[in-house]
Amino acid sequence: MPVFDKILVANRGEIALRVIRAAREMGIKSVAVHSTADTDAMHVRMADESVCIGPPTSTDSYLSVPALVAACEITGAQAIHPGYGFLSENAKFVQVLEDHEIAFIGPTAEHIRVMGDKITAKDTMKRLGVPCVPGSDGGVPDLETAREVAEKIGYPVIIKATAGGGGKGMKVAKNAEDMENAFLTARAEGKSNFGNDEVYIEKYLTTPRHIEIQVFGDGKGGAVHLGERDCSLQRRHQKVFEEAPGPSIDANTRARIGKICADAVAGINYIGAGTIEFLFENGEFYFIEMNTRLQVEHPVTEAIFGVDLVREQIRVAEGLPMSFTQDDLEVQGHAIEIRINAEKLPNFAPCPGRISQYHAPGGLGVRMDSALYDGYSIPPYYDSLIGKLIVHGRDRGEALSRLDRALSELIVDGIDTTVPLFHALLQEADIHSGEYNIHWLERWLDENMD
Ligand code: MV4
């Protein structure tokens, strides 16, 4: 197996920097790609070389497969790291790279395909012994069958498009009267948003937490888990605050669900980083989806386990073994990440513009992942995430104090950001006690944002 000497980073912003940094520490050169809107972006400055791959619109640049393949050929990059978003979970892209003998730093096209379809993902996980939400056995072909399944599992139920994502193609039926509308709407949304009208049904869990397990496979039947993250604090399916370990998960629970997840991914020879998502209610885990990418919130896991997940991704893509085993992994303290967006409260309206002053917090247990700099102009074409502040402490209380302290040092002037939200959240007893679920933040915003 070849060991890479140059990789191309098919992304922008903080995650592009994250990958460039890991590569540099491994002695691997990096190639940044950028649109014409990102000529002055930090990832272009930080990489060893850069290639302009197209106009501002993502579909014509960061999502352009021919442009990325050409950029590899021009620069001699042997592999592509996709970051998150963009082409990170695109099976066709991975297939094209294979055809061009460019390595993909991530799972196989087949794993991406299986997990990208939620029905096949759930079937696969069920077969591998992962606990799932009670519901239909596979797809539900018509309204009559949907009613039968719902009567059997009991209302409320949720109808989900198999290709769904970001909350689209998902409808709750509280009772039999809601069923027709919920079924037809979920199917129509699947069709219009994803070109796939296949749906399935699950028991609707009313007050769960969103707990996700970080897994990592070597592609040769070996796999480990790196515990959980609680990502329940979200608004409109966008996470805003994530932490590890989960405030509701004890060491025995972690070991038990972690082993189930590690065994499952080992059983499919999974390669690289993955996240198995669960709803957690009344002490039980219910699988909902698997993400086959490095996630935005991976740094909280890195903090509590002291590992570099991007380094491991690159290693296994090179055909090398992972640099740690399950026995080497022990939870150290507590980490919290907050996502800072260029958005104006209270409506979270995107707020691009020029950063007149930027100062990143520092000190013990503080990590600021951001591609901002003084005088940088945030272009209006992309995601509004401009930074992630990750704090690590010996326990949850110390992490929360450190978050408060780090937020007080942070300066992002010239635009509106979501920073004030976190100052406000740190005043809340439920945040300090860790008593929240997937609905907590939206309810709080309704009550506290005018
Ligand atoms: C659910 C659910 C309750 N019961 N499934 C939302 C997005 C998609 N990934 C799965 N989602 C949900 N599935 C059952 N059977 C509630 C949600 C849900 C949710 C899940 C995780 C995090 C935030 C959420 C917000 C609203 C609904």
Short mmCIF file of C-alpha atoms in Angstrom, two decimals, residues 16-393:
data_model
loop_
_atom_site.label_atom_id
_atom_site.label_comp_id
_atom_site.label_asym_id
_atom_site.label_seq_id
_atom_site.Cartn_x
_atom_site.Cartn_y
_atom_site.Cartn_z
CA ALA A 16 -10.30 22.18 5.66
CA LEU A 17 -7.83 23.62 8.19
CA ARG A 18 -8.47 20.64 10.47
CA VAL A 19 -7.43 18.22 7.72
CA ILE A 20 -4.47 20.31 6.52
CA ARG A 21 -3.15 20.40 10.12
CA ALA A 22 -3.37 16.62 10.54
CA ALA A 23 -1.68 16.07 7.19
CA ARG A 24 1.16 18.45 8.04
CA GLU A 25 1.83 16.69 11.35
CA MET A 26 2.09 13.43 9.38
CA GLY A 27 4.54 14.93 6.88
CA ILE A 28 1.94 14.88 4.13
CA LYS A 29 1.58 17.87 1.81
CA SER A 30 -1.88 19.33 1.28
CA VAL A 31 -3.68 20.81 -1.70
CA ALA A 32 -6.50 23.25 -1.06
CA VAL A 33 -9.23 23.72 -3.62
CA HIS A 34 -11.36 26.83 -3.70
CA SER A 35 -14.05 28.68 -5.57
CA THR A 36 -13.50 32.18 -6.91
CA ALA A 37 -15.33 33.44 -3.79
CA ASP A 38 -12.69 31.82 -1.56
CA THR A 39 -9.45 33.11 -3.09
CA ASP A 40 -8.66 34.88 0.21
CA ALA A 41 -9.88 32.07 2.46
CA MET A 42 -7.64 30.74 5.22
CA HIS A 43 -7.58 27.17 3.90
CA VAL A 44 -5.99 28.44 0.67
CA ARG A 45 -3.31 30.24 2.68
CA MET A 46 -2.64 27.34 5.00
CA ALA A 47 -2.31 24.56 2.43
CA ASP A 48 0.95 23.84 0.62
CA GLU A 49 -0.70 24.49 -2.77
CA SER A 50 -4.09 25.52 -4.04
CA VAL A 51 -6.22 25.12 -7.14
CA CYS A 52 -9.20 27.25 -8.14
CA ILE A 53 -11.94 24.82 -9.14
CA GLY A 54 -14.80 27.05 -10.18
CA PRO A 55 -17.29 29.82 -9.50
CA PRO A 56 -18.88 30.60 -6.09
CA THR A 57 -21.88 28.28 -6.43
CA SER A 58 -21.00 25.01 -4.66
CA THR A 59 -22.45 22.80 -7.37
CA ASP A 60 -19.94 24.32 -9.81
CA SER A 61 -16.91 24.18 -7.49
CA TYR A 62 -16.78 22.22 -4.20
CA LEU A 63 -19.28 19.70 -5.60
CA SER A 64 -17.70 19.46 -9.06
CA VAL A 65 -16.31 15.94 -9.38
CA PRO A 66 -14.49 16.56 -12.70
CA ALA A 67 -12.83 19.68 -11.26
CA LEU A 68 -11.65 17.75 -8.18
CA VAL A 69 -10.31 14.83 -10.23
CA ALA A 70 -8.50 17.30 -12.51
CA ALA A 71 -7.05 19.09 -9.45
CA CYS A 72 -5.63 15.77 -8.22
CA GLU A 73 -4.13 15.06 -11.62
CA ILE A 74 -2.58 18.52 -11.92
CA THR A 75 -1.05 18.48 -8.43
CA GLY A 76 -0.25 14.79 -8.06
CA ALA A 77 -2.42 14.40 -4.95
CA GLN A 78 -2.97 10.69 -4.30
CA ALA A 79 -6.00 10.97 -2.07
CA ILE A 80 -8.95 13.21 -1.24
CA HIS A 81 -10.27 14.05 2.21
CA PRO A 82 -13.85 15.28 1.83
CA GLY A 83 -14.35 16.86 5.29
CA TYR A 84 -18.05 16.91 6.16
CA GLY A 85 -20.96 18.03 3.97
CA PHE A 86 -20.28 18.56 0.25
CA LEU A 87 -19.17 15.20 -1.27
CA SER A 88 -18.40 13.42 2.02
CA GLU A 89 -21.30 10.96 1.74
CA ASN A 90 -21.62 10.74 -2.02
CA ALA A 91 -21.19 7.12 -3.16
CA LYS A 92 -20.96 8.07 -6.84
CA PHE A 93 -18.07 10.41 -6.11
CA VAL A 94 -16.20 7.66 -4.27
CA GLN A 95 -16.84 5.33 -7.23
CA VAL A 96 -15.41 7.88 -9.67
CA LEU A 97 -12.29 8.29 -7.51
CA GLU A 98 -11.81 4.52 -7.51
CA ASP A 99 -11.99 4.54 -11.31
CA HIS A 100 -9.29 7.22 -11.37
CA GLU A 101 -7.14 5.42 -8.79
CA ILE A 102 -7.44 8.30 -6.34
CA ALA A 103 -7.86 7.15 -2.74
CA PHE A 104 -10.87 8.37 -0.80
CA ILE A 105 -10.14 9.11 2.86
CA GLY A 106 -13.35 7.63 4.15
CA PRO A 107 -15.51 4.54 3.78
CA THR A 108 -16.21 2.56 0.62
CA ALA A 109 -18.86 3.58 -1.91
CA GLU A 110 -20.84 0.52 -0.85
CA HIS A 111 -20.90 1.47 2.85
CA ILE A 112 -21.96 5.00 1.95
CA ARG A 113 -24.74 3.63 -0.28
CA VAL A 114 -26.06 1.20 2.32
CA MET A 115 -26.14 3.80 5.11
CA GLY A 116 -27.44 6.56 2.82
CA ASP A 117 -30.68 4.65 2.37
CA LYS A 118 -32.28 4.61 5.82
CA ILE A 119 -34.28 1.44 5.24
CA THR A 120 -31.22 -0.57 4.19
CA ALA A 121 -29.20 1.06 6.99
CA LYS A 122 -31.77 -0.01 9.57
CA ASP A 123 -32.08 -3.54 8.10
CA THR A 124 -28.29 -3.86 8.21
CA MET A 125 -27.97 -2.61 11.78
CA LYS A 126 -30.83 -4.80 12.99
CA ARG A 127 -29.15 -7.85 11.43
CA LEU A 128 -25.90 -6.87 13.18
CA GLY A 129 -27.63 -6.81 16.58
CA VAL A 130 -28.05 -3.04 17.01
CA PRO A 131 -31.29 -2.09 18.86
CA CYS A 132 -33.70 -0.22 16.57
CA VAL A 133 -36.92 1.78 16.99
CA PRO A 134 -39.92 -0.57 16.70
CA GLY A 135 -41.63 -0.11 13.35
CA SER A 136 -42.27 -1.42 9.87
CA ASP A 137 -40.13 -4.22 8.52
CA GLY A 138 -38.59 -2.24 5.65
CA GLY A 139 -40.58 -0.01 3.32
CA VAL A 140 -44.31 0.62 3.53
CA PRO A 141 -45.86 0.47 0.04
CA ASP A 142 -49.27 2.06 0.62
CA LEU A 143 -51.57 3.83 3.05
CA GLU A 144 -53.45 0.64 3.94
CA THR A 145 -50.24 -1.10 5.02
CA ALA A 146 -49.18 2.05 6.87
CA ARG A 147 -52.41 1.95 8.91
CA GLU A 148 -51.89 -1.74 9.73
CA VAL A 149 -48.32 -1.14 10.94
CA ALA A 150 -49.40 1.87 13.01
CA GLU A 151 -52.21 -0.07 14.69
CA LYS A 152 -49.73 -2.81 15.55
CA ILE A 153 -47.02 -0.57 17.07
CA GLY A 154 -49.47 2.01 18.46
CA TYR A 155 -49.75 5.76 17.89
CA PRO A 156 -48.02 8.15 17.81
CA VAL A 157 -45.94 7.00 14.84
CA ILE A 158 -43.47 8.76 12.55
CA ILE A 159 -43.33 8.25 8.80
CA LYS A 160 -39.86 8.75 7.37
CA ALA A 161 -38.60 8.97 3.80
CA THR A 162 -35.83 6.40 3.30
CA ALA A 163 -33.70 9.04 1.55
CA GLY A 164 -34.61 11.77 4.06
CA GLY A 165 -32.28 14.12 5.87
CA GLY A 166 -32.26 17.37 7.78
CA GLY A 167 -35.80 16.73 8.98
CA LYS A 168 -37.22 16.71 5.44
CA GLY A 169 -39.53 13.84 4.54
CA MET A 170 -40.50 13.15 8.15
CA LYS A 171 -44.06 13.39 9.49
CA VAL A 172 -45.63 12.47 12.83
CA ALA A 173 -49.10 10.91 12.99
CA LYS A 174 -50.53 11.35 16.50
CA ASN A 175 -53.53 9.17 15.72
CA ALA A 176 -55.34 7.34 12.90
CA GLU A 177 -56.91 10.59 11.67
CA ASP A 178 -53.44 12.09 11.00
CA MET A 179 -52.27 9.03 9.10
CA GLU A 180 -53.36 9.77 5.55
CA ASN A 181 -51.91 13.28 5.53
CA ALA A 182 -48.66 12.25 7.28
CA PHE A 183 -48.09 9.28 4.98
CA LEU A 184 -48.77 11.17 1.76
CA THR A 185 -46.73 14.23 2.85
CA ALA A 186 -43.68 12.17 3.88
CA ARG A 187 -43.84 10.34 0.56
CA ALA A 188 -44.25 13.55 -1.47
CA GLU A 189 -41.35 15.22 0.38
CA GLY A 190 -39.14 12.18 -0.24
CA LYS A 191 -40.01 12.33 -3.91
CA SER A 192 -39.53 16.09 -4.36
CA ASN A 193 -36.43 16.52 -2.15
CA PHE A 194 -34.57 13.30 -2.83
CA GLY A 195 -36.23 11.74 -5.89
CA ASN A 196 -37.26 8.72 -3.80
CA ASP A 197 -40.80 8.19 -2.46
CA GLU A 198 -40.06 5.09 -0.39
CA VAL A 199 -41.06 5.52 3.28
CA TYR A 200 -40.99 3.50 6.50
CA ILE A 201 -42.74 3.79 9.84
CA GLU A 202 -41.51 3.90 13.43
CA LYS A 203 -42.98 4.35 16.86
CA TYR A 204 -42.63 8.09 17.59
CA LEU A 205 -40.50 8.69 20.68
CA THR A 206 -41.76 11.87 22.34
CA THR A 207 -38.88 13.08 24.57
CA PRO A 208 -35.64 11.35 23.60
CA ARG A 209 -32.08 12.55 23.75
CA HIS A 210 -29.95 12.37 20.61
CA ILE A 211 -26.97 10.20 21.53
CA GLU A 212 -24.44 9.22 18.89
CA ILE A 213 -21.64 6.70 19.16
CA GLN A 214 -18.32 7.39 17.46
CA VAL A 215 -16.98 4.29 15.77
CA PHE A 216 -13.82 3.67 13.81
CA GLY A 217 -13.01 0.70 11.58
CA ASP A 218 -9.73 -0.46 10.06
CA GLY A 219 -11.41 -1.99 6.99
CA LYS A 220 -10.06 -5.42 7.92
CA GLY A 221 -12.67 -6.49 10.43
CA GLY A 222 -11.19 -4.51 13.31
CA ALA A 223 -13.14 -1.68 14.94
CA VAL A 224 -13.34 0.37 18.10
CA HIS A 225 -15.86 2.76 19.63
CA LEU A 226 -15.00 6.13 21.16
CA GLY A 227 -18.02 6.55 23.38
CA GLU A 228 -20.94 8.83 22.85
CA ARG A 229 -21.77 12.46 22.25
CA ASP A 230 -25.01 14.03 23.39
CA CYS A 231 -26.17 16.27 20.56
CA SER A 232 -29.71 16.92 21.76
CA LEU A 233 -29.37 20.70 21.83
CA GLN A 234 -30.40 21.59 18.31
CA ARG A 235 -32.57 24.01 16.38
CA ARG A 236 -34.27 22.90 13.17
CA HIS A 237 -31.98 19.86 12.93
CA GLN A 238 -28.87 22.03 13.27
CA LYS A 239 -26.85 21.11 16.34
CA VAL A 240 -25.65 24.05 18.42
CA PHE A 241 -24.06 22.50 21.55
CA GLU A 242 -22.56 19.03 21.81
CA GLU A 243 -20.86 17.27 24.68
CA ALA A 244 -19.00 14.11 25.58
CA PRO A 245 -19.53 12.08 27.62
CA GLY A 246 -23.32 12.32 27.59
CA PRO A 247 -24.66 13.60 30.92
CA SER A 248 -27.15 10.70 31.01
CA ILE A 249 -24.72 7.89 30.13
CA ASP A 250 -22.69 5.96 32.71
CA ALA A 251 -19.54 3.91 32.08
CA ASN A 252 -21.37 0.56 31.95
CA THR A 253 -23.96 1.86 29.50
CA ARG A 254 -21.18 3.34 27.35
CA ALA A 255 -19.26 0.06 27.31
CA ARG A 256 -22.38 -1.94 26.45
CA ILE A 257 -23.73 0.20 23.57
CA GLY A 258 -20.18 0.94 22.44
CA LYS A 259 -19.38 -2.75 22.06
CA ILE A 260 -22.59 -3.34 20.13
CA CYS A 261 -21.61 -0.53 17.73
CA ALA A 262 -17.96 -1.55 17.36
CA ASP A 263 -18.98 -5.17 16.70
CA ALA A 264 -21.55 -4.02 14.14
CA VAL A 265 -19.07 -1.99 12.10
CA ALA A 266 -16.41 -4.69 12.45
CA GLY A 267 -19.01 -7.09 11.04
CA ILE A 268 -19.23 -5.12 7.79
CA ASN A 269 -15.45 -4.43 7.52
CA TYR A 270 -16.17 -0.74 7.88
CA ILE A 271 -13.22 1.56 7.23
CA GLY A 272 -12.66 4.93 8.83
CA ALA A 273 -14.76 7.18 11.03
CA GLY A 274 -18.48 6.64 11.44
CA THR A 275 -21.24 7.73 13.75
CA ILE A 276 -24.13 5.54 14.82
CA GLU A 277 -27.05 7.76 15.83
CA PHE A 278 -29.54 6.77 18.50
CA LEU A 279 -32.54 8.16 20.23
CA PHE A 280 -32.15 7.50 23.96
CA GLU A 281 -35.28 7.40 26.09
CA ASN A 282 -35.99 5.73 29.46
CA GLY A 283 -32.55 4.14 29.51
CA GLU A 284 -32.93 2.45 26.10
CA PHE A 285 -31.09 3.06 22.83
CA TYR A 286 -32.92 3.06 19.51
CA PHE A 287 -30.85 3.23 16.30
CA ILE A 288 -32.02 5.83 13.78
CA GLU A 289 -29.20 6.46 11.28
CA MET A 290 -25.52 6.01 10.57
CA ASN A 291 -23.32 8.80 9.26
CA THR A 292 -20.36 7.63 7.21
CA ARG A 293 -18.29 10.78 7.64
CA LEU A 294 -16.20 12.70 10.15
CA GLN A 295 -18.71 14.90 11.94
CA VAL A 296 -18.60 18.58 12.85
CA GLU A 297 -18.60 17.68 16.55
CA HIS A 298 -15.75 15.14 16.41
CA PRO A 299 -13.44 17.38 18.52
CA VAL A 300 -15.32 16.64 21.78
CA THR A 301 -14.50 12.96 21.27
CA GLU A 302 -10.88 13.82 20.43
CA ALA A 303 -10.67 15.87 23.62
CA ILE A 304 -11.88 13.19 26.03
CA PHE A 305 -9.93 10.35 24.41
CA GLY A 306 -6.80 12.29 23.41
CA VAL A 307 -6.81 11.00 19.84
CA ASP A 308 -6.57 12.64 16.41
CA LEU A 309 -9.42 11.18 14.36
CA VAL A 310 -8.28 12.74 11.09
CA ARG A 311 -4.83 11.23 11.51
CA GLU A 312 -6.47 7.83 12.00
CA GLN A 313 -8.64 8.35 8.91
CA ILE A 314 -5.55 9.04 6.84
CA ARG A 315 -3.69 6.05 8.34
CA VAL A 316 -6.40 3.50 7.53
CA ALA A 317 -6.86 5.00 4.05
CA GLU A 318 -3.12 4.34 3.55
CA GLY A 319 -3.68 0.71 4.56
CA LEU A 320 -1.97 1.16 7.93
CA PRO A 321 -3.44 -0.12 11.18
CA MET A 322 -5.10 2.26 13.61
CA SER A 323 -2.68 3.63 16.20
CA PHE A 324 -4.75 2.51 19.23
CA THR A 325 -6.91 -0.38 20.38
CA GLN A 326 -10.10 -0.37 22.43
CA ASP A 327 -8.08 -1.04 25.60
CA ASP A 328 -6.04 2.12 25.02
CA LEU A 329 -9.19 4.26 25.10
CA GLU A 330 -10.31 5.73 28.38
CA VAL A 331 -12.60 8.71 28.95
CA GLN A 332 -10.63 11.65 30.39
CA GLY A 333 -12.86 14.39 31.77
CA HIS A 334 -15.55 16.20 29.88
CA ALA A 335 -15.69 18.24 26.66
CA ILE A 336 -18.23 20.66 25.20
CA GLU A 337 -18.40 22.16 21.72
CA ILE A 338 -20.45 25.17 20.73
CA ARG A 339 -21.07 26.08 17.11
CA ILE A 340 -20.62 29.72 16.26
CA ASN A 341 -22.58 30.81 13.20
CA ALA A 342 -22.60 34.07 11.26
CA GLU A 343 -26.29 34.52 12.04
CA LYS A 344 -28.37 37.25 13.61
CA LEU A 345 -30.52 36.40 16.61
CA PRO A 346 -33.36 35.92 17.34
CA ASN A 347 -34.18 34.45 13.92
CA PHE A 348 -30.78 32.98 13.03
CA ALA A 349 -30.78 34.90 9.75
CA PRO A 350 -27.47 34.36 7.87
CA CYS A 351 -25.23 37.35 8.37
CA PRO A 352 -22.17 37.25 6.12
CA GLY A 353 -19.80 40.23 5.96
CA ARG A 354 -16.39 41.56 6.93
CA ILE A 355 -14.75 40.60 10.22
CA SER A 356 -13.27 43.83 11.54
CA GLN A 357 -11.68 42.15 14.53
CA TYR A 358 -11.12 38.53 15.52
CA HIS A 359 -9.56 37.24 18.69
CA ALA A 360 -9.61 33.53 19.50
CA PRO A 361 -9.74 32.38 23.12
CA GLY A 362 -6.92 30.21 24.43
CA GLY A 363 -5.48 28.75 27.58
CA LEU A 364 -5.77 25.36 29.23
CA GLY A 365 -8.44 23.10 27.79
CA VAL A 366 -9.53 25.48 25.03
CA ARG A 367 -9.54 24.70 21.29
CA MET A 368 -10.91 27.13 18.73
CA ASP A 369 -11.41 25.61 15.27
CA SER A 370 -12.10 28.46 12.88
CA ALA A 371 -10.89 29.78 9.55
CA LEU A 372 -11.53 33.42 10.49
CA TYR A 373 -8.91 36.16 10.56
CA ASP A 374 -8.90 39.94 10.98
CA GLY A 375 -10.30 41.58 7.87
CA TYR A 376 -11.70 38.36 6.37
CA SER A 377 -14.96 38.71 4.47
CA ILE A 378 -17.37 35.82 4.98
CA PRO A 379 -18.86 35.07 1.57
CA PRO A 380 -22.65 34.62 1.37
CA TYR A 381 -22.59 31.35 -0.62
CA TYR A 382 -21.82 28.72 2.01
CA ASP A 383 -22.80 27.32 5.40
CA SER A 384 -22.88 29.94 8.17
CA LEU A 385 -20.65 27.98 10.59
CA ILE A 386 -17.64 30.23 11.28
CA GLY A 387 -16.12 28.55 14.29
CA LYS A 388 -16.30 25.82 16.85
CA LEU A 389 -15.21 26.46 20.40
CA ILE A 390 -14.29 23.26 22.19
CA VAL A 391 -13.51 23.21 25.89
CA HIS A 392 -12.19 20.34 27.97
CA GLY A 393 -12.19 20.04 31.73
#
